[in-house]
Short mmCIF file of C-alpha atoms and ligand atoms in Angstrom, two decimals:
data_model
loop_
_atom_site.label_atom_id
_atom_site.label_comp_id
_atom_site.label_asym_id
_atom_site.label_seq_id
_atom_site.Cartn_x
_atom_site.Cartn_y
_atom_site.Cartn_z
CA GLU A 1330 26.45 -80.68 64.62
CA SER A 1331 25.13 -77.29 65.56
CA GLY A 1332 26.62 -74.37 63.70
CA HIS A 1333 27.84 -76.65 60.95
CA SER A 1334 25.88 -75.03 58.18
CA ILE A 1335 27.09 -71.45 58.28
CA ALA A 1336 29.68 -71.45 55.54
CA ARG A 1337 28.41 -68.37 53.83
CA PRO A 1338 27.80 -65.20 55.76
CA ALA A 1339 24.78 -63.09 54.85
CA ALA A 1340 25.18 -60.54 52.07
CA CYS A 1341 27.85 -57.91 52.66
CA GLY A 1342 25.28 -55.15 52.35
CA GLY A 1343 24.00 -55.97 55.81
CA ARG A 1344 27.57 -56.55 57.07
CA VAL A 1345 28.04 -59.87 58.67
CA PRO A 1346 27.92 -60.43 62.38
CA PRO A 1347 30.67 -62.83 63.45
CA GLN A 1348 29.42 -66.37 62.97
CA ARG A 1349 30.53 -69.63 64.42
CA THR A 1350 31.56 -72.42 62.16
CA VAL A 1351 32.10 -76.06 62.95
CA LEU A 1352 35.71 -75.21 63.71
CA GLY A 1353 34.58 -72.85 66.44
CA GLU A 1354 36.13 -69.79 64.86
CA THR A 1355 34.43 -66.45 64.68
CA SER A 1356 34.46 -65.83 60.96
CA ALA A 1357 33.08 -67.86 58.10
CA VAL A 1358 36.55 -69.01 57.11
CA PRO A 1359 38.86 -69.17 60.09
CA MET A 1360 42.02 -67.17 59.41
CA HIS A 1361 44.12 -67.68 62.49
CA ARG A 1362 44.19 -69.94 65.50
CA GLU A 1363 45.62 -68.52 68.74
CA GLY A 1364 47.62 -65.92 66.89
CA ALA A 1365 49.34 -68.45 64.65
CA ILE A 1366 48.54 -68.83 60.98
CA MET A 1367 46.30 -71.80 60.41
CA LYS A 1368 47.11 -73.35 57.07
CA LYS A 1369 44.06 -74.03 54.93
CA LYS A 1370 43.40 -77.36 53.32
CA ILE A 1371 42.12 -76.39 49.88
CA LEU A 1372 40.35 -78.22 47.04
CA VAL A 1373 40.29 -76.78 43.52
CA VAL A 1374 37.50 -78.13 41.28
CA GLY A 1375 38.46 -78.42 37.61
CA GLY A 1376 41.31 -79.81 35.57
CA GLY A 1377 42.68 -77.36 33.02
CA GLY A 1378 45.39 -74.76 32.62
CA ARG A 1379 43.32 -72.26 34.58
CA GLU A 1380 43.12 -74.59 37.56
CA HIS A 1381 46.87 -75.27 37.33
CA ALA A 1382 47.54 -71.50 37.43
CA ILE A 1383 45.18 -71.07 40.40
CA ILE A 1384 46.93 -73.90 42.26
CA LYS A 1385 50.42 -72.54 41.60
CA ALA A 1386 49.29 -69.10 42.82
CA LEU A 1387 47.57 -70.49 45.94
CA LYS A 1388 50.69 -72.47 46.82
CA LYS A 1389 52.74 -69.28 47.09
CA SER A 1390 50.64 -68.27 50.10
CA PRO A 1391 51.93 -69.00 53.61
CA ASP A 1392 48.27 -69.80 54.46
CA CYS A 1393 48.07 -72.63 51.92
CA GLY A 1394 48.29 -76.06 53.49
CA GLU A 1395 47.48 -79.31 51.76
CA ILE A 1396 46.14 -78.69 48.26
CA TRP A 1397 44.02 -80.99 46.13
CA CYS A 1398 42.50 -80.83 42.67
CA ALA A 1399 39.51 -82.78 41.32
CA PRO A 1400 39.67 -84.14 38.74
CA GLY A 1401 43.01 -82.39 37.99
CA ASN A 1402 45.34 -83.58 35.20
CA GLY A 1403 48.79 -85.05 34.63
CA GLY A 1404 50.74 -81.84 35.19
CA ILE A 1405 48.59 -80.69 38.09
CA SER A 1406 49.43 -83.97 39.86
CA TYR A 1407 53.01 -82.66 40.30
CA ASP A 1408 51.65 -79.68 42.25
CA ALA A 1409 48.56 -81.02 44.03
CA LYS A 1410 47.00 -84.29 45.08
CA CYS A 1411 44.46 -85.23 42.42
CA LYS A 1412 41.17 -87.03 42.95
CA ASN A 1413 39.36 -88.36 39.93
CA ILE A 1414 35.85 -86.99 40.44
CA LYS A 1415 34.00 -85.43 37.54
CA SER A 1416 33.60 -81.71 38.17
CA THR A 1417 29.88 -81.97 37.33
CA ASP A 1418 29.27 -84.73 39.90
CA VAL A 1419 28.18 -82.34 42.63
CA ASP A 1420 27.10 -84.96 45.19
CA THR A 1421 30.30 -86.98 45.00
CA MET A 1422 32.45 -83.84 45.07
CA VAL A 1423 30.69 -82.42 48.12
CA GLY A 1424 30.85 -85.82 49.85
CA PHE A 1425 34.58 -85.94 49.17
CA ALA A 1426 35.05 -82.39 50.46
CA VAL A 1427 33.22 -83.24 53.70
CA GLU A 1428 35.10 -86.51 54.17
CA GLU A 1429 38.49 -84.86 53.63
CA LYS A 1430 37.52 -81.86 55.81
CA PHE A 1431 38.57 -79.16 53.38
CA ASP A 1432 38.69 -75.64 54.81
CA TYR A 1433 37.97 -74.05 51.46
CA VAL A 1434 36.95 -75.12 47.97
CA VAL A 1435 37.65 -73.13 44.80
CA VAL A 1436 35.06 -73.96 42.15
CA ALA A 1437 36.83 -72.83 39.00
CA GLN A 1438 34.67 -74.27 36.19
CA ASP A 1439 31.41 -73.03 34.73
CA ASP A 1440 29.37 -76.27 34.83
CA PRO A 1441 29.66 -77.06 38.55
CA LEU A 1442 28.91 -73.40 39.34
CA ALA A 1443 25.77 -73.52 37.18
CA LEU A 1444 24.78 -76.78 38.88
CA GLY A 1445 24.95 -75.15 42.30
CA MET A 1446 28.10 -76.74 43.73
CA VAL A 1447 28.81 -73.67 45.84
CA ASP A 1448 25.29 -73.85 47.34
CA ALA A 1449 25.71 -77.56 48.07
CA LEU A 1450 29.09 -76.97 49.72
CA ALA A 1451 27.61 -74.18 51.86
CA LYS A 1452 24.87 -76.54 52.98
CA ALA A 1453 27.54 -79.02 53.99
CA GLY A 1454 29.34 -76.31 55.97
CA ILE A 1455 32.23 -75.76 53.58
CA PRO A 1456 33.01 -72.25 52.36
CA ALA A 1457 33.83 -71.88 48.69
CA PHE A 1458 35.14 -69.41 46.16
CA GLY A 1459 32.67 -68.90 43.34
CA PRO A 1460 29.14 -67.63 42.82
CA ASP A 1461 26.13 -69.62 43.95
CA LYS A 1462 23.69 -71.08 41.44
CA ALA A 1463 21.52 -67.95 41.20
CA ALA A 1464 24.54 -65.72 40.60
CA ALA A 1465 26.18 -68.13 38.13
CA ARG A 1466 23.22 -67.56 35.81
CA ILE A 1467 25.01 -64.48 34.56
CA GLU A 1468 27.06 -66.95 32.51
CA ALA A 1469 24.74 -69.95 32.38
CA SER A 1470 21.90 -68.02 30.70
CA LYS A 1471 22.67 -65.46 28.02
CA VAL A 1472 19.00 -64.45 28.03
CA PHE A 1473 19.26 -63.66 31.75
CA SER A 1474 22.49 -61.70 31.36
CA LYS A 1475 21.31 -59.73 28.29
CA ASP A 1476 18.01 -58.87 29.99
CA LEU A 1477 19.91 -57.73 33.10
CA MET A 1478 22.16 -55.51 30.99
CA LYS A 1479 19.19 -54.03 29.13
CA LYS A 1480 17.25 -53.37 32.33
CA TYR A 1481 20.13 -51.43 33.88
CA GLY A 1482 21.56 -49.77 30.79
CA ILE A 1483 24.84 -51.70 30.81
CA PRO A 1484 26.39 -51.15 27.35
CA THR A 1485 26.02 -54.28 25.19
CA ALA A 1486 25.04 -55.29 21.65
CA LYS A 1487 21.37 -54.79 20.71
CA TYR A 1488 19.52 -58.12 20.77
CA GLU A 1489 16.30 -60.08 20.66
CA THR A 1490 15.59 -63.35 22.47
CA PHE A 1491 13.46 -66.22 21.19
CA ASP A 1492 12.15 -69.53 22.47
CA ASP A 1493 10.05 -70.34 19.41
CA PRO A 1494 11.95 -71.56 16.30
CA ALA A 1495 9.14 -70.32 14.00
CA LYS A 1496 9.35 -66.79 15.44
CA VAL A 1497 13.11 -66.65 15.10
CA MET A 1498 12.90 -67.77 11.46
CA GLU A 1499 10.38 -64.99 10.78
CA TYR A 1500 12.73 -62.50 12.41
CA ILE A 1501 15.69 -63.71 10.34
CA LYS A 1502 13.71 -63.42 7.11
CA ALA A 1503 12.89 -59.79 7.96
CA GLU A 1504 16.44 -58.93 9.12
CA GLY A 1505 18.31 -57.00 6.43
CA LYS A 1506 21.65 -56.36 8.09
CA TYR A 1507 24.32 -59.08 8.15
CA PRO A 1508 26.42 -60.44 9.79
CA VAL A 1509 24.32 -61.16 12.87
CA VAL A 1510 25.44 -63.09 15.93
CA ILE A 1511 23.39 -66.08 17.09
CA LYS A 1512 23.93 -67.44 20.58
CA ALA A 1513 22.54 -70.47 22.35
CA ASP A 1514 21.18 -69.39 25.74
CA GLY A 1515 23.02 -71.92 27.92
CA LEU A 1516 26.52 -73.30 28.42
CA ALA A 1517 27.96 -74.87 25.27
CA LEU A 1518 31.68 -75.44 25.92
CA GLY A 1519 32.42 -72.07 24.33
CA LYS A 1520 30.92 -73.22 21.02
CA GLY A 1521 27.43 -71.75 21.32
CA VAL A 1522 28.13 -68.48 19.49
CA LEU A 1523 27.72 -68.50 15.72
CA ILE A 1524 28.41 -65.55 13.46
CA ALA A 1525 26.07 -65.64 10.45
CA GLU A 1526 27.37 -63.77 7.42
CA THR A 1527 24.20 -64.33 5.43
CA ARG A 1528 20.52 -65.13 5.92
CA GLU A 1529 21.24 -68.76 4.89
CA ASP A 1530 23.95 -69.00 7.58
CA ALA A 1531 21.49 -67.62 10.12
CA VAL A 1532 18.81 -70.14 9.20
CA ALA A 1533 21.37 -72.96 9.41
CA ALA A 1534 22.60 -71.71 12.81
CA VAL A 1535 19.10 -71.59 14.28
CA GLU A 1536 18.31 -75.04 12.84
CA SER A 1537 21.43 -76.48 14.40
CA ILE A 1538 20.79 -74.89 17.83
CA MET A 1539 17.00 -75.17 18.12
CA LEU A 1540 15.95 -78.04 15.88
CA ASP A 1541 18.99 -80.36 15.76
CA ARG A 1542 19.65 -79.40 19.38
CA ALA A 1543 23.44 -79.29 18.88
CA PHE A 1544 23.84 -78.00 22.45
CA GLY A 1545 20.90 -79.86 24.01
CA ASP A 1546 18.74 -77.84 26.40
CA SER A 1547 21.24 -74.97 26.17
CA GLY A 1548 19.54 -74.22 22.85
CA ASN A 1549 15.97 -73.98 24.17
CA GLN A 1550 16.30 -70.24 23.73
CA VAL A 1551 18.51 -68.18 21.42
CA VAL A 1552 19.78 -64.62 21.49
CA ILE A 1553 20.22 -62.85 18.17
CA GLU A 1554 22.41 -59.81 18.43
CA GLU A 1555 24.03 -57.00 16.55
CA PHE A 1556 27.52 -57.74 15.16
CA LEU A 1557 30.13 -55.50 16.78
CA THR A 1558 33.73 -54.86 15.78
CA GLY A 1559 36.90 -53.91 17.61
CA PRO A 1560 39.57 -55.44 19.83
CA GLU A 1561 38.38 -57.74 22.63
CA VAL A 1562 39.53 -57.31 26.21
CA SER A 1563 38.88 -59.49 29.25
CA VAL A 1564 38.45 -57.83 32.62
CA LEU A 1565 38.34 -60.29 35.51
CA ALA A 1566 37.33 -58.95 38.90
CA PHE A 1567 37.24 -60.30 42.42
CA THR A 1568 34.06 -59.43 44.28
CA ASP A 1569 32.41 -60.19 47.60
CA GLY A 1570 29.05 -58.95 46.37
CA LYS A 1571 29.74 -55.39 47.41
CA THR A 1572 33.35 -54.43 46.79
CA VAL A 1573 34.75 -55.04 43.29
CA ARG A 1574 38.50 -55.32 42.71
CA PRO A 1575 39.29 -55.50 39.00
CA MET A 1576 42.31 -57.52 37.93
CA ALA A 1577 44.78 -56.52 35.24
CA THR A 1578 43.41 -56.58 31.67
CA SER A 1579 44.17 -59.45 29.32
CA GLN A 1580 43.46 -60.41 25.74
CA ASP A 1581 42.66 -63.92 24.57
CA HIS A 1582 43.13 -65.17 21.00
CA LYS A 1583 40.09 -67.35 20.34
CA ARG A 1584 40.50 -68.29 16.70
CA ALA A 1585 42.45 -71.42 15.80
CA LEU A 1586 44.56 -69.93 13.01
CA GLU A 1587 47.02 -67.08 12.60
CA GLY A 1588 45.54 -63.73 11.62
CA ASP A 1589 42.47 -64.54 13.74
CA LYS A 1590 41.12 -66.95 11.13
CA GLY A 1591 39.48 -70.33 11.46
CA PRO A 1592 37.06 -71.65 14.04
CA ASN A 1593 36.76 -70.46 17.64
CA THR A 1594 38.71 -72.44 20.23
CA GLY A 1595 39.01 -72.36 23.98
CA GLY A 1596 41.89 -69.89 23.48
CA MET A 1597 45.22 -70.15 21.63
CA GLY A 1598 47.20 -67.54 23.54
CA VAL A 1599 46.85 -64.51 25.76
CA TYR A 1600 48.74 -61.60 27.22
CA SER A 1601 48.44 -59.09 30.05
CA PRO A 1602 48.12 -56.16 30.37
CA VAL A 1603 46.50 -54.94 27.14
CA PRO A 1604 48.47 -51.89 25.98
CA ILE A 1605 45.94 -50.63 23.43
CA VAL A 1606 43.23 -49.86 26.01
CA THR A 1607 42.83 -46.13 26.67
CA ASP A 1608 42.43 -44.83 30.22
CA GLU A 1609 38.89 -43.78 29.37
CA GLU A 1610 37.98 -47.26 28.07
CA HIS A 1611 39.53 -48.83 31.14
CA ALA A 1612 37.51 -46.58 33.44
CA THR A 1613 34.32 -47.47 31.56
CA MET A 1614 34.98 -51.21 31.83
CA VAL A 1615 35.71 -50.98 35.56
CA ALA A 1616 32.55 -48.93 36.08
CA VAL A 1617 30.55 -51.58 34.19
CA MET A 1618 31.94 -54.33 36.44
CA GLU A 1619 31.03 -52.34 39.55
CA GLN A 1620 27.59 -51.47 38.23
CA THR A 1621 26.88 -55.09 37.33
CA VAL A 1622 27.65 -56.38 40.82
CA ALA A 1623 25.53 -53.58 42.31
CA GLU A 1624 22.59 -54.31 39.97
CA LEU A 1625 22.82 -58.01 40.74
CA ALA A 1626 22.60 -57.11 44.42
CA ALA A 1627 19.55 -54.95 43.63
CA GLU A 1628 18.02 -58.07 42.06
CA GLY A 1629 18.67 -59.96 45.29
CA ILE A 1630 21.67 -61.81 43.85
CA ASP A 1631 24.74 -61.87 46.05
CA TYR A 1632 27.61 -62.45 43.62
CA ARG A 1633 30.86 -63.62 45.20
CA GLY A 1634 33.90 -64.93 43.42
CA CYS A 1635 35.41 -63.91 40.10
CA LEU A 1636 33.26 -62.03 37.60
CA TYR A 1637 34.65 -62.06 34.08
CA GLY A 1638 33.64 -59.25 31.74
CA GLY A 1639 34.28 -59.97 28.07
CA PHE A 1640 34.36 -56.59 26.33
CA MET A 1641 34.68 -55.37 22.77
CA LEU A 1642 36.23 -51.93 22.32
CA THR A 1643 33.89 -50.62 19.63
CA PRO A 1644 34.22 -47.17 18.02
CA ALA A 1645 31.28 -46.14 20.24
CA GLY A 1646 33.03 -47.35 23.42
CA PRO A 1647 33.38 -50.64 25.29
CA ARG A 1648 30.45 -53.07 24.98
CA VAL A 1649 29.92 -56.24 27.03
CA LEU A 1650 29.96 -59.34 24.81
CA GLU A 1651 29.40 -61.69 27.72
CA PHE A 1652 29.87 -62.22 31.41
CA ASN A 1653 31.43 -65.37 32.79
CA ALA A 1654 31.01 -66.52 36.37
CA ARG A 1655 34.61 -67.64 36.79
CA PHE A 1656 38.23 -66.99 35.86
CA GLY A 1657 39.01 -67.11 32.15
CA ASP A 1658 41.05 -69.83 30.52
CA PRO A 1659 43.74 -68.96 29.34
CA GLU A 1660 43.47 -65.43 30.86
CA THR A 1661 44.24 -66.78 34.34
CA GLN A 1662 47.57 -68.13 33.08
CA VAL A 1663 48.80 -64.54 32.50
CA VAL A 1664 46.83 -62.61 35.11
CA LEU A 1665 47.62 -64.60 38.26
CA PRO A 1666 51.40 -64.74 37.63
CA ARG A 1667 51.30 -60.92 37.71
CA LEU A 1668 49.31 -60.72 40.96
CA LYS A 1669 51.52 -59.85 43.93
CA ASN A 1670 48.83 -60.42 46.59
CA ASP A 1671 48.40 -63.57 48.61
CA LEU A 1672 45.68 -65.38 46.60
CA VAL A 1673 44.43 -67.37 49.61
CA GLU A 1674 43.83 -64.13 51.47
CA VAL A 1675 42.05 -62.52 48.49
CA MET A 1676 39.83 -65.55 47.90
CA LEU A 1677 38.88 -65.84 51.56
CA ALA A 1678 38.06 -62.12 51.60
CA CYS A 1679 35.61 -62.71 48.71
CA ALA A 1680 33.78 -65.41 50.66
CA ASN A 1681 33.92 -63.50 53.96
CA CYS A 1682 32.81 -60.07 52.68
CA GLU A 1683 36.14 -58.52 53.55
CA LEU A 1684 37.32 -57.50 50.11
CA ASP A 1685 37.14 -53.81 51.09
CA GLN A 1686 40.20 -54.54 53.25
CA ILE A 1687 42.29 -55.56 50.24
CA GLU A 1688 43.94 -53.59 47.44
CA LEU A 1689 45.34 -55.59 44.54
CA ASP A 1690 48.97 -55.12 43.62
CA TRP A 1691 50.45 -56.04 40.22
CA ARG A 1692 53.93 -56.81 38.99
CA ASP A 1693 55.22 -54.42 36.34
CA GLU A 1694 56.32 -57.25 34.07
CA TRP A 1695 54.33 -58.19 31.01
CA ALA A 1696 53.02 -61.72 30.66
CA VAL A 1697 52.49 -63.62 27.42
CA ALA A 1698 51.17 -67.19 27.18
CA VAL A 1699 51.22 -69.34 24.07
CA VAL A 1700 48.98 -72.41 24.01
CA LEU A 1701 50.33 -75.64 22.53
CA THR A 1702 47.55 -77.74 21.04
CA SER A 1703 47.16 -81.19 19.48
CA ALA A 1704 47.00 -81.14 15.66
CA GLY A 1705 43.36 -81.06 14.55
CA TYR A 1706 42.03 -79.10 17.55
CA PRO A 1707 39.30 -77.75 17.82
CA GLY A 1708 38.20 -80.64 15.58
CA SER A 1709 39.21 -84.22 16.30
CA TYR A 1710 42.77 -84.94 17.42
CA GLU A 1711 44.89 -87.81 18.74
CA LYS A 1712 45.85 -88.32 22.36
CA GLY A 1713 48.60 -90.19 24.18
CA LYS A 1714 51.63 -88.53 22.52
CA VAL A 1715 54.72 -88.38 24.72
CA ILE A 1716 55.65 -84.82 25.76
CA THR A 1717 59.31 -83.87 26.14
CA GLY A 1718 61.25 -80.73 27.06
CA ILE A 1719 59.03 -79.22 29.75
CA GLU A 1720 61.90 -79.30 32.28
CA ASP A 1721 64.12 -77.41 29.81
CA ALA A 1722 61.43 -74.80 29.25
CA GLU A 1723 60.79 -74.37 32.96
CA ALA A 1724 64.52 -74.13 33.67
CA MET A 1725 64.39 -70.80 31.82
CA GLU A 1726 63.99 -67.90 34.20
CA ASN A 1727 60.50 -66.35 34.19
CA VAL A 1728 58.90 -69.25 32.31
CA THR A 1729 56.06 -71.38 33.71
CA VAL A 1730 54.29 -74.21 31.92
CA TYR A 1731 50.64 -74.74 32.84
CA HIS A 1732 49.09 -78.08 31.99
CA ALA A 1733 45.66 -78.43 30.40
CA GLY A 1734 45.30 -81.70 28.43
CA THR A 1735 48.05 -83.86 29.91
CA ALA A 1736 48.07 -87.22 31.68
CA VAL A 1737 50.69 -89.35 33.34
CA VAL A 1738 50.58 -92.88 31.86
CA ASP A 1739 53.12 -95.47 33.07
CA GLY A 1740 55.17 -92.67 34.57
CA GLN A 1741 55.31 -90.76 31.29
CA LEU A 1742 53.68 -87.41 30.58
CA VAL A 1743 51.46 -87.66 27.49
CA THR A 1744 48.92 -85.47 25.69
CA ASN A 1745 45.33 -85.97 26.75
CA GLY A 1746 43.35 -83.10 25.21
CA GLY A 1747 43.09 -80.45 22.51
CA ARG A 1748 44.71 -77.68 24.46
CA VAL A 1749 47.76 -79.38 25.95
CA LEU A 1750 49.91 -76.71 27.62
CA ALA A 1751 50.02 -72.95 28.14
CA VAL A 1752 53.58 -71.62 28.19
CA THR A 1753 53.72 -68.32 30.10
CA ALA A 1754 56.69 -65.97 30.14
CA LEU A 1755 57.18 -62.74 32.07
CA GLY A 1756 59.35 -59.95 30.68
CA ASP A 1757 60.27 -56.34 31.34
CA THR A 1758 58.80 -55.41 27.97
CA PHE A 1759 55.94 -56.91 25.99
CA GLU A 1760 58.37 -57.91 23.25
CA ASN A 1761 60.76 -59.63 25.67
CA ALA A 1762 57.93 -61.58 27.30
CA ARG A 1763 56.66 -62.61 23.90
CA ASN A 1764 60.08 -63.71 22.61
CA LEU A 1765 60.76 -65.65 25.79
CA ALA A 1766 57.41 -67.47 25.58
CA TYR A 1767 58.14 -68.55 22.01
CA GLU A 1768 61.71 -69.63 22.90
CA ALA A 1769 60.28 -71.78 25.68
CA CYS A 1770 57.71 -73.29 23.30
CA GLU A 1771 60.55 -74.47 21.06
CA LYS A 1772 62.02 -76.56 23.86
CA ILE A 1773 58.80 -78.54 24.21
CA ASP A 1774 57.84 -81.25 21.77
CA PHE A 1775 55.15 -83.82 21.11
CA GLU A 1776 53.78 -85.38 17.94
CA GLY A 1777 51.22 -83.02 16.44
CA LYS A 1778 52.34 -79.97 18.47
CA THR A 1779 50.54 -76.95 17.01
CA LEU A 1780 50.67 -73.27 17.95
CA ARG A 1781 49.89 -69.80 16.67
CA HIS A 1782 52.98 -67.70 16.06
CA ASP A 1783 51.19 -64.35 16.16
CA ILE A 1784 50.03 -64.13 19.78
CA GLY A 1785 50.21 -60.47 20.80
CA LEU A 1786 51.43 -59.33 17.41
CA ARG A 1787 48.53 -57.00 16.67
CA ALA A 1788 48.83 -55.31 20.05
CA LEU A 1789 52.54 -54.77 19.42
CA ARG A 1790 51.65 -53.02 16.17
CA GLY A 1791 49.18 -50.77 17.97
CA ARG A 1792 45.49 -50.00 17.89
CA ASP A 1793 45.49 -49.35 14.12
CA ALA A 1794 46.20 -53.05 13.56
CA TRP A 1795 42.49 -53.67 14.31
CA ASP A 1796 41.29 -51.35 11.57
CA ALA A 1797 42.82 -53.41 8.76
P1 LIG B 984 30.85 -65.00 23.79
O1 LIG B 984 30.94 -66.42 24.26
O2 LIG B 984 29.50 -64.40 23.91
O3 LIG B 984 31.96 -64.11 24.30
O4 LIG B 984 31.19 -65.07 22.24
C1 LIG B 984 32.35 -65.74 21.78
C2 LIG B 984 33.04 -64.88 20.76
O5 LIG B 984 32.15 -64.56 19.70
C3 LIG B 984 33.49 -63.54 21.32
O6 LIG B 984 34.72 -63.63 21.98
C4 LIG B 984 33.55 -62.71 20.07
O7 LIG B 984 34.75 -62.96 19.37
C5 LIG B 984 32.39 -63.23 19.26
N1 LIG B 984 31.20 -62.40 19.50
C6 LIG B 984 30.27 -62.56 20.47
N2 LIG B 984 29.32 -61.61 20.41
C7 LIG B 984 29.65 -60.82 19.36
C8 LIG B 984 29.06 -59.66 18.77
N3 LIG B 984 27.93 -59.13 19.23
N4 LIG B 984 29.69 -59.11 17.71
C9 LIG B 984 30.82 -59.65 17.21
N5 LIG B 984 31.41 -60.74 17.72
C10 LIG B 984 30.84 -61.33 18.78
N1 LIG B 985 38.97 -67.25 27.48
C1 LIG B 985 37.58 -67.33 27.35
C2 LIG B 985 36.88 -67.93 28.48
O1 LIG B 985 37.47 -68.32 29.47
O2 LIG B 985 35.65 -68.03 28.41
#
């Protein structure tokens, strides 16, 4: 079919001439048909709490028609049709999207982005939310993203990169200042960052990444960087490659145990906004996000979708710890409930280079999410435990339960992962939101239910709580 392959207009810099799509409309993603709103049939790729939050937000839009999720999960199946396709199976996913004639696909997970799912969808004529393969490298290769930051003077930890295990061992032997941070170059399910307190730790970390190949090819190169201190803040931003619209700040709690102890996890709780950020720090972080998109464009990389800046507020100012090419999990579960805009409209504007037409608008309420996990997580844990009480929690005003590791088996909702649920509450004060989230968590039960009781506590105590 002629005109079938133009799902992605040229870079915004050269402003896009109207283009015809297979649907015969005059923009990349048709917005309206004969004056009437044309509801979009949307597919969300992924199956965690983040995807559940994206789906619930999309469904509030009058432009949202049929909504699907692949692979989805038990709880998502109450809100969207689910199709069991692995999110890394690009060919099958794109084939499914073509067959079902989706108007728009939201690629929410890192792996399919790194594999080029957005490129493959564009080739098949389907517009998508998310960066293409070249742009997704900002997350998929830490060497690429650190080198980009260095080249353009974006504030980040000092670092060296290595592809030769012998060279890195030499470097470690000469390094006198510990701790140091050792990162596998590629994607590693959030586990590829090791903090070495001593030279022995550093040697062990490099052995595990480069010699034992704990993260496979992701460990072909390593980054060794300076250890920074301070509170962490996530700044997610929508971008169409030219305009950058930062979302409200949020703060994840990555460690498994209270007091920020224990191993790193996918995230045990989160809140938004972050009250301890100064106006000056906020302005710096926003400027960094804008600069990064502009420098990517200068490199010929047209970044569209959500860019996630992971910052540390060091005594010398905010420093980028990492960029992610997608929404954060669990950050999304507190940021999107506070977004007043129509998410379908915002996402289409990112793909269509029309983000300059949109200003984001935020609810004044605070949002706090507490993650309920299976006992043992992030180590091994049991699955298949019956979950009760979600209806009671959701019957509470201003409470939403987002599903991560859940499944429906014989009509019953059971646990099916390490992070099971994220319980989000909105409140007129931080404290009220926090108390409500914990009250809601008490209504929910399953064997092995585990949670941190100190989500947001440090922020409530103020900035000094990070100096202790
Ligand atoms: P990343 O995936 O690069 O964000 O790293 C995961 C976590 O490791 C971060 O959220 C920080 O808690 C920690 N981390 C990463 N880089 C550094 C650094 N340079 N100094 C101190 N902690 C770090
Ligand atoms: N919350 C951390 C991440 O999404 O990478």
